[in-house]
């Protein structure tokens, strides 16, 4: 892969992670203010945003397909770590969503 292509892939990756951060912040904001009345639509929004974050992370990784080198290896390892955490967050949100708004009720 040429240096020019590396630069383009890296710039794309930066944009993807800006989108990822936006989606994670939106998700966190909604999760902090869950309401019984709006629970289902809130869960749909958070699920959509976390799924979009995963897509952006995959897009970042795809830009470096076929490339080798220490820097690429480090970058892809870090992207993989973020993807793992985002995937776990999505799994937890899906579990919460299946529990339903009753999960918000206090004993």
Coordinates of C-alpha atoms in Angstrom, one line a residue, residues 34-106:
X34 CA -34.2 6.2 30.4
X35 CA -37.9 6.6 31.1
X36 CA -40.6 4.1 31.5
X37 CA -42.8 5.9 29.0
X38 CA -40.2 6.2 26.2
X39 CA -38.2 3.1 26.9
X40 CA -38.9 1.2 23.7
X41 CA -38.1 4.1 21.4
X42 CA -35.0 5.0 23.5
X43 CA -33.8 1.4 23.2
X44 CA -34.3 1.5 19.4
X45 CA -32.3 4.7 19.2
X46 CA -29.4 3.4 21.3
X47 CA -29.4 0.1 19.4
X48 CA -29.2 2.0 16.1
X49 CA -26.4 4.2 17.3
X50 CA -24.3 1.4 18.7
X51 CA -24.8 -0.6 15.5
X52 CA -23.7 2.4 13.5
X53 CA -20.7 2.8 15.7
X54 CA -19.7 -0.8 14.9
X55 CA -20.2 -0.2 11.2
X56 CA -17.9 2.8 11.4
X57 CA -15.3 0.8 13.2
X58 CA -15.4 -1.9 10.6
X59 CA -15.1 0.7 7.8
X60 CA -12.0 2.0 9.5
X61 CA -10.5 -1.5 9.6
X62 CA -11.5 -2.2 6.0
X63 CA -9.4 0.8 4.8
X64 CA -6.3 -1.0 5.8
X65 CA -7.0 -4.3 4.2
X66 CA -3.9 -5.9 2.7
X67 CA -1.6 -3.4 4.4
X68 CA 1.3 -4.6 6.6
X69 CA 3.6 -2.9 9.1
X70 CA 3.9 -2.2 12.8
X71 CA 1.9 1.0 12.7
X72 CA -1.0 -0.7 10.9
X73 CA -0.8 -3.6 13.3
X74 CA -1.0 -1.3 16.3
X75 CA -3.9 0.7 14.8
X76 CA -5.9 -2.4 13.8
X77 CA -5.4 -3.9 17.3
X78 CA -6.7 -0.7 18.9
X79 CA -9.7 -0.6 16.5
X80 CA -10.4 -4.2 17.4
X81 CA -10.4 -3.4 21.1
X82 CA -12.9 -0.6 20.6
X83 CA -15.0 -2.8 18.4
X84 CA -15.0 -5.5 21.1
X85 CA -16.2 -3.0 23.8
X86 CA -18.8 -1.5 21.5
X87 CA -20.1 -5.0 20.7
X88 CA -20.3 -5.8 24.4
X89 CA -22.2 -2.5 25.0
X90 CA -24.6 -3.5 22.2
X91 CA -25.2 -6.9 23.7
X92 CA -25.9 -5.4 27.1
X93 CA -28.3 -2.9 25.6
X94 CA -30.1 -5.7 23.7
X95 CA -30.5 -7.6 26.9
X96 CA -31.9 -4.5 28.6
X97 CA -34.2 -3.9 25.7
X98 CA -35.6 -7.5 26.0
X99 CA -36.1 -7.0 29.7
X100 CA -38.5 -4.1 28.9
X101 CA -39.3 -0.9 30.8
X102 CA -40.0 -3.0 33.9
X103 CA -36.2 -3.0 34.4
X104 CA -36.5 0.6 35.4
X105 CA -38.9 0.0 38.2
X106 CA -37.5 0.1 41.7

